[in-house]
GROMACS .gro file of C-alpha atoms in nm:
model
  316
    1MET     CA    1  11.145  10.497  10.184
    2LEU     CA    2  11.389  10.375  10.607
    3LEU     CA    3  11.143  10.109  10.697
    4HIS     CA    4  11.360   9.857  10.623
    5LYS     CA    5  11.654   9.965  10.763
    6ASN     CA    6  11.495   9.883  11.159
    7THR     CA    7  11.446   9.580  11.139
    8ASP     CA    8  11.228   9.562  11.430
    9ASP     CA    9  11.064   9.841  11.365
   10PHE     CA   10  11.006   9.679  11.004
   11SER     CA   11  10.846   9.415  11.144
   12ASP     CA   12  10.634   9.515  11.370
   13LEU     CA   13  10.461   9.762  11.147
   14ILE     CA   14  10.430   9.420  10.860
   15ARG     CA   15  10.230   9.166  11.191
   16ILE     CA   16   9.993   9.529  11.259
   17VAL     CA   17   9.972   9.591  10.946
   18SER     CA   18   9.843   9.300  10.852
   19GLU     CA   19   9.651   9.189  11.032
   20TYR     CA   20   9.507   9.513  11.004
   21LEU     CA   21   9.313   9.483  10.668
   22GLY     CA   22   9.302   9.105  10.646
   23LEU     CA   23   9.658   9.026  10.464
   24ASP     CA   24   9.945   8.765  10.489
   25PRO     CA   25  10.262   8.962  10.632
   26THR     CA   26  10.395   8.862  10.293
   27ILE     CA   27  10.164   9.056  10.130
   28VAL     CA   28  10.175   9.331  10.298
   29GLU     CA   29  10.599   9.373  10.294
   30LYS     CA   30  10.622   9.277   9.919
   31ASP     CA   31  10.428   9.608   9.862
   32TYR     CA   32  10.627   9.759  10.110
   33TRP     CA   33  10.931   9.690   9.749
   34ILE     CA   34  10.741   9.676   9.493
   35THR     CA   35  10.670  10.104   9.645
   36HIS     CA   36  11.056  10.036   9.720
   37ALA     CA   37  11.139  10.074   9.395
   38LEU     CA   38  10.851  10.298   9.248
   39TYR     CA   39  10.929  10.580   9.538
   40HIS     CA   40  11.332  10.614   9.371
   41LEU     CA   41  11.152  10.569   9.013
   42SER     CA   42  10.963  10.937   9.102
   43LYS     CA   43  11.268  11.041   9.262
   44SER     CA   44  11.523  11.063   8.967
   45GLU     CA   45  11.572  11.236   8.674
   46TYR     CA   46  11.321  10.988   8.415
   47ILE     CA   47  10.985  11.081   8.623
   48GLU     CA   48  10.877  11.295   8.390
   49LYS     CA   49  10.987  10.968   8.111
   50VAL     CA   50  10.808  10.703   8.164
   51VAL     CA   51  10.414  10.644   8.243
   52PHE     CA   52  10.338  10.391   8.553
   53LYS     CA   53  10.053  10.112   8.404
   54GLY     CA   54   9.868   9.834   8.425
   55GLY     CA   55   9.680   9.712   8.783
   56THR     CA   56   9.967   9.783   8.977
   57SER     CA   57   9.884  10.097   8.918
   58LEU     CA   58   9.536  10.110   8.939
   59THR     CA   59   9.540   9.939   9.312
   60LYS     CA   60   9.862  10.166   9.418
   61CYS     CA   61   9.647  10.479   9.297
   62TYR     CA   62   9.293  10.391   9.342
   63GLU     CA   63   9.218  10.308   9.714
   64ASP     CA   64   8.868  10.174   9.517
   65LEU     CA   65   9.065   9.877   9.502
   66HIS     CA   66   9.090   9.671   9.808
   67ARG     CA   67   9.362   9.402   9.659
   68PHE     CA   68   9.700   9.277   9.639
   69SER     CA   69   9.904   9.388   9.305
   70GLU     CA   70  10.281   9.237   9.266
   71ASP     CA   71  10.407   9.352   8.965
   72ILE     CA   72  10.570   9.635   8.832
   73ASP     CA   73  10.467   9.738   8.405
   74ILE     CA   74  10.581  10.115   8.352
   75ALA     CA   75  10.601  10.209   7.971
   76LEU     CA   76  10.831  10.532   7.808
   77LEU     CA   77  10.770  10.849   7.720
   78ALA     CA   78  10.970  10.735   7.369
   79ASN     CA   79  10.894  11.042   7.132
   80GLY     CA   80  11.240  11.144   6.948
   81MET     CA   81  11.417  10.884   7.115
   82SER     CA   82  11.691  10.690   6.901
   83GLY     CA   83  11.712  10.320   6.938
   84SER     CA   84  11.968  10.351   7.142
   85GLN     CA   85  11.880  10.646   7.394
   86ILE     CA   86  11.593  10.394   7.409
   87LYS     CA   87  11.816  10.121   7.532
   88LYS     CA   88  11.988  10.265   7.766
   89THR     CA   89  11.664  10.461   7.918
   90ILE     CA   90  11.499  10.171   8.010
   91GLN     CA   91  11.839  10.026   8.091
   92ASN     CA   92  11.849  10.274   8.376
   93VAL     CA   93  11.536  10.300   8.485
   94GLU     CA   94  11.516   9.948   8.542
   95GLU     CA   95  11.837  10.022   8.768
   96ILE     CA   96  11.720  10.249   8.963
   97MET     CA   97  11.363  10.093   9.050
   98SER     CA   98  11.582   9.814   9.185
   99PHE     CA   99  11.794   9.952   9.441
  100GLU     CA  100  11.797   9.734   9.786
  101LEU     CA  101  11.682   9.467   9.525
  102SER     CA  102  11.939   9.130   9.363
  103PRO     CA  103  11.854   9.006   9.044
  104SER     CA  104  11.725   8.651   9.031
  105GLU     CA  105  11.710   8.466   8.671
  106PHE     CA  106  11.429   8.368   8.509
  107GLU     CA  107  11.270   8.112   8.205
  108ASN     CA  108  11.106   8.376   8.019
  109GLU     CA  109  11.342   8.646   8.074
  110ARG     CA  110  11.362   8.899   7.823
  111LYS     CA  111  11.594   9.181   7.689
  112SER     CA  112  11.555   9.381   7.477
  113GLY     CA  113  11.626   9.717   7.333
  114ASP     CA  114  11.307   9.824   7.424
  115TYR     CA  115  11.155   9.604   7.650
  116ARG     CA  116  11.302   9.414   7.983
  117TYR     CA  117  11.119   9.152   8.114
  118THR     CA  118  11.307   9.116   8.445
  119GLN     CA  119  11.251   8.970   8.844
  120PHE     CA  120  11.450   9.098   9.150
  121THR     CA  121  11.412   8.985   9.533
  122TYR     CA  122  11.462   9.156   9.826
  123LYS     CA  123  11.516   8.951  10.175
  124SER     CA  124  11.209   8.839  10.321
  125MET     CA  125  11.159   8.830  10.694
  126PHE     CA  126  10.838   8.613  10.622
  127ALA     CA  127  10.764   8.249  10.518
  128GLY     CA  128  10.486   8.217  10.289
  129ASP     CA  129  10.324   7.924  10.175
  130LEU     CA  130  10.014   8.144   9.963
  131ARG     CA  131  10.036   7.999   9.655
  132GLU     CA  132   9.967   8.285   9.475
  133LEU     CA  133  10.226   8.538   9.555
  134HIS     CA  134  10.498   8.540   9.298
  135PRO     CA  135  10.852   8.475   9.533
  136ASN     CA  136  11.029   8.822   9.263
  137ILE     CA  137  10.873   9.184   9.128
  138ARG     CA  138  10.826   9.095   8.812
  139PHE     CA  139  10.978   9.461   8.657
  140GLU     CA  140  10.798   9.531   8.263
  141LEU     CA  141  10.986   9.796   8.094
  142THR     CA  142  10.899   9.921   7.735
  143SER     CA  143  10.856  10.135   7.506
  144PHE     CA  144  10.711  10.102   7.192
  145MET     CA  145  10.322  10.156   7.299
  146HIS     CA  146  10.229  10.509   7.344
  147PRO     CA  147  10.085  10.558   7.749
  148HIS     CA  148   9.827  10.835   7.623
  149PRO     CA  149   9.607  10.975   7.802
  150PHE     CA  150   9.831  10.998   8.116
  151GLU     CA  151   9.827  11.182   8.425
  152LYS     CA  152   9.916  11.260   8.798
  153ARG     CA  153   9.858  11.010   8.994
  154GLU     CA  154   9.958  10.977   9.431
  155VAL     CA  155  10.159  10.600   9.537
  156GLY     CA  156  10.150  10.483   9.884
  157THR     CA  157  10.193  10.189  10.025
  158PHE     CA  158   9.947   9.922  10.262
  159ILE     CA  159  10.157  10.068  10.607
  160GLU     CA  160  10.126  10.409  10.504
  161LEU     CA  161   9.760  10.373  10.459
  162TYR     CA  162   9.716  10.191  10.827
  163LEU     CA  163   9.924  10.496  11.026
  164ASN     CA  164   9.693  10.722  10.765
  165GLN     CA  165   9.381  10.626  10.897
  166ASN     CA  166   9.566  10.645  11.273
  167ASN     CA  167   9.657  11.010  11.339
  168MET     CA  168  10.041  10.852  11.296
  169GLN     CA  169  10.199  11.127  11.114
  170ASP     CA  170  10.489  11.091  11.308
  171VAL     CA  171  10.570  10.763  11.215
  172ILE     CA  172  10.518  10.860  10.873
  173ASP     CA  173  10.764  11.135  10.927
  174GLU     CA  174  11.031  10.977  11.099
  175PHE     CA  175  11.065  10.681  10.827
  176GLU     CA  176  10.959  10.889  10.499
  177LEU     CA  177  10.710  10.774  10.378
  178GLY     CA  178  10.426  11.038  10.231
  179LYS     CA  179  10.242  10.890   9.955
  180PHE     CA  180  10.456  11.065   9.594
  181GLU     CA  181  10.360  11.148   9.293
  182LEU     CA  182  10.404  10.941   8.889
  183ASN     CA  183  10.306  10.956   8.606
  184VAL     CA  184  10.010  10.726   8.599
  185LEU     CA  185   9.805  10.624   8.262
  186THR     CA  186   9.399  10.688   8.251
  187ILE     CA  187   9.149  10.485   8.481
  188GLU     CA  188   8.990  10.525   8.152
  189ARG     CA  189   9.254  10.306   7.919
  190THR     CA  190   9.340  10.048   8.186
  191VAL     CA  191   9.020   9.951   8.215
  192VAL     CA  192   8.942   9.934   7.870
  193GLU     CA  193   9.375   9.682   7.854
  194LYS     CA  194   9.190   9.500   8.109
  195LEU     CA  195   8.871   9.436   7.921
  196ALA     CA  196   9.106   9.342   7.658
  197SER     CA  197   9.316   9.089   7.820
  198LEU     CA  198   8.974   8.946   7.952
  199ILE     CA  199   8.887   8.931   7.536
  200ARG     CA  200   9.194   8.750   7.393
  201MET     CA  201   9.219   8.499   7.754
  202SER     CA  202   8.852   8.440   7.655
  203TYR     CA  203   8.916   8.286   7.343
  204GLU     CA  204   9.109   8.011   7.505
  205VAL     CA  205   8.997   7.617   7.437
  206ASP     CA  206   9.036   7.567   7.853
  207LEU     CA  207   9.023   7.850   8.000
  208LYS     CA  208   9.295   7.786   8.150
  209GLU     CA  209   9.485   8.179   8.199
  210ILE     CA  210   9.146   8.298   8.295
  211GLN     CA  211   9.119   8.180   8.578
  212THR     CA  212   9.451   8.292   8.648
  213LYS     CA  213   9.378   8.600   8.540
  214THR     CA  214   9.026   8.652   8.789
  215ARG     CA  215   9.185   8.994   8.897
  216HIS     CA  216   9.124   9.205   8.646
  217LEU     CA  217   8.738   9.150   8.660
  218TYR     CA  218   8.776   9.224   9.033
  219ASP     CA  219   8.935   9.531   8.898
  220LEU     CA  220   8.618   9.624   8.628
  221TYR     CA  221   8.424   9.560   8.942
  222MET     CA  222   8.575   9.761   9.208
  223THR     CA  223   8.632  10.094   8.941
  224TYR     CA  224   8.270  10.042   8.729
  225HIS     CA  225   8.166  10.377   8.880
  226LEU     CA  226   8.436  10.588   8.909
  227VAL     CA  227   8.408  10.537   8.518
  228ILE     CA  228   8.085  10.498   8.451
  229GLU     CA  229   8.044  10.822   8.227
  230PHE     CA  230   8.312  10.720   8.008
  231TYR     CA  231   8.144  10.385   7.975
  232GLU     CA  232   7.797  10.613   7.870
  233ASP     CA  233   7.919  10.882   7.650
  234ASN     CA  234   7.978  10.647   7.329
  235TYR     CA  235   8.266  10.891   7.109
  236ALA     CA  236   8.510  10.828   7.413
  237LEU     CA  237   8.442  10.396   7.502
  238SER     CA  238   8.397  10.356   7.117
  239GLU     CA  239   8.813  10.573   7.041
  240MET     CA  240   8.984  10.447   7.351
  241VAL     CA  241   8.869  10.055   7.248
  242ALA     CA  242   9.044  10.150   6.900
  243ILE     CA  243   9.329  10.207   7.095
  244VAL     CA  244   9.330   9.952   7.252
  245LYS     CA  245   9.268   9.758   6.959
  246GLU     CA  246   9.566   9.934   6.763
  247ALA     CA  247   9.810   9.837   7.063
  248GLU     CA  248   9.739   9.537   7.112
  249ALA     CA  249   9.799   9.433   6.677
  250GLU     CA  250  10.166   9.540   6.698
  251SER     CA  251  10.158   9.373   7.067
  252ARG     CA  252  10.334   8.976   7.093
  253PHE     CA  253   9.896   8.899   7.076
  254LYS     CA  254   9.864   8.991   6.743
  255ASP     CA  255   9.767   8.656   6.686
  256MET     CA  256   9.623   8.482   6.932
  257TYR     CA  257   9.307   8.578   6.864
  258PRO     CA  258   9.094   8.778   6.624
  259ILE     CA  259   9.143   9.087   6.666
  260GLU     CA  260   8.877   9.247   6.413
  261HIS     CA  261   8.622   9.041   6.551
  262LEU     CA  262   8.376   9.286   6.725
  263TRP     CA  263   8.417   9.252   7.089
  264GLN     CA  264   8.105   9.251   7.242
  265THR     CA  265   8.026   8.925   7.019
  266ALA     CA  266   8.356   8.808   7.237
  267PRO     CA  267   8.302   8.442   7.449
  268LEU     CA  268   8.418   8.650   7.734
  269PHE     CA  269   8.055   8.738   7.795
  270SER     CA  270   7.911   8.376   7.817
  271ILE     CA  271   8.187   8.162   7.934
  272LEU     CA  272   8.138   8.396   8.284
  273ASN     CA  273   7.859   8.150   8.317
  274ASP     CA  274   8.146   7.862   8.410
  275SER     CA  275   8.167   7.751   8.697
  276ARG     CA  276   8.575   7.709   8.761
  277ILE     CA  277   8.598   8.085   8.641
  278GLU     CA  278   8.349   8.115   8.964
  279ILE     CA  279   8.614   7.960   9.149
  280ALA     CA  280   8.914   8.051   9.023
  281TYR     CA  281   8.764   8.413   9.147
  282ARG     CA  282   8.686   8.363   9.466
  283GLU     CA  283   8.964   8.073   9.564
  284ARG     CA  284   9.238   8.172   9.450
  285PHE     CA  285   9.201   8.501   9.361
  286GLY     CA  286   9.053   8.612   9.610
  287ALA     CA  287   9.077   8.407   9.868
  288GLU     CA  288   9.502   8.587   9.956
  289PHE     CA  289   9.468   8.913   9.733
  290VAL     CA  290   9.145   9.144   9.898
  291TYR     CA  291   9.120   9.317  10.192
  292GLY     CA  292   8.812   9.406  10.335
  293ASP     CA  293   8.487   9.237  10.095
  294LEU     CA  294   8.521   9.049   9.809
  295PRO     CA  295   8.276   9.092   9.527
  296ASP     CA  296   7.968   8.866   9.489
  297PHE     CA  297   8.031   8.722   9.159
  298ASP     CA  298   7.680   8.761   8.997
  299GLY     CA  299   7.716   9.135   9.128
  300VAL     CA  300   8.080   9.097   8.837
  301LYS     CA  301   7.895   8.942   8.622
  302LYS     CA  302   7.596   9.212   8.621
  303VAL     CA  303   7.847   9.502   8.622
  304MET     CA  304   8.018   9.287   8.284
  305LEU     CA  305   7.678   9.238   8.148
  306GLU     CA  306   7.673   9.665   8.144
  307ILE     CA  307   8.035   9.610   8.008
  308GLN     CA  308   7.870   9.434   7.685
  309LYS     CA  309   7.588   9.722   7.743
  310ALA     CA  310   7.777   9.989   7.662
  311LEU     CA  311   8.079   9.811   7.378
  312VAL     CA  312   7.697   9.741   7.156
  313ARG     CA  313   7.554  10.055   7.230
  314CYS     CA  314   7.918  10.194   7.075
  315ASN     CA  315   7.919   9.912   6.792
  316ALA     CA  316   8.267   9.794   6.932
   0.00000   0.00000   0.00000
């Protein structure tokens, strides 16, 4: 990826794509640098030792989701590695992804042998005032989860999307903006992990955290038609819920909510009628990070009720 080395063309294309997608220029710019980090990972010796996961993997690998996601979650395939090998590999992966970025220290930074949560910054060409956009790129690298199943998926930038849709392959080639492949956690496990996150947050009394994570509701809505057969397969869904529950029980979230309870009974499915959730979805998330039409919240609630019915059918 070479576009950033030509600042005039970089700036011009960001503005063009910003207008084309209806996104703030700072988002298009940050998307480029996030993809730049993943691009260098894809060209490294560690390409078969890591799995790209989380919301950014959904938005990068499935064009049905028309939103921006700003964190990079990477899981290490650590089978057979010693503790020192895991630590060194995680450090090396972070170093590769942070090429041409600058470290940015912050209060919640964590660096241990099997986990790193760090932030990096880049020199922005645009002055942004978006309330929800974080100024840095956050890396989360783990080795203690088992990132299965995964598959190969293509990753690209908003800029490449625009150039491809407007038949500008010559520009893609000139600046090496073509898509590239990564190991990516399957969409089925990713949506169940998002469901787990929403369920966990729904047990909080003040509902403050879930108001900052309404993107999970958007993702579950936008992916529902892609994985409807999965939701209808009682065995597959119950197995995936069990896998994610086991991962939750081994995580830092294990004491934050009653993991042993059936998901179908979680407060999540009733608190969606709380106006604070809809307002946060529409005004905090939808106003800044979505391009195209934001799905109506009533439609989102209907899909969530269908997911609850699926949980009832498989007794999860």
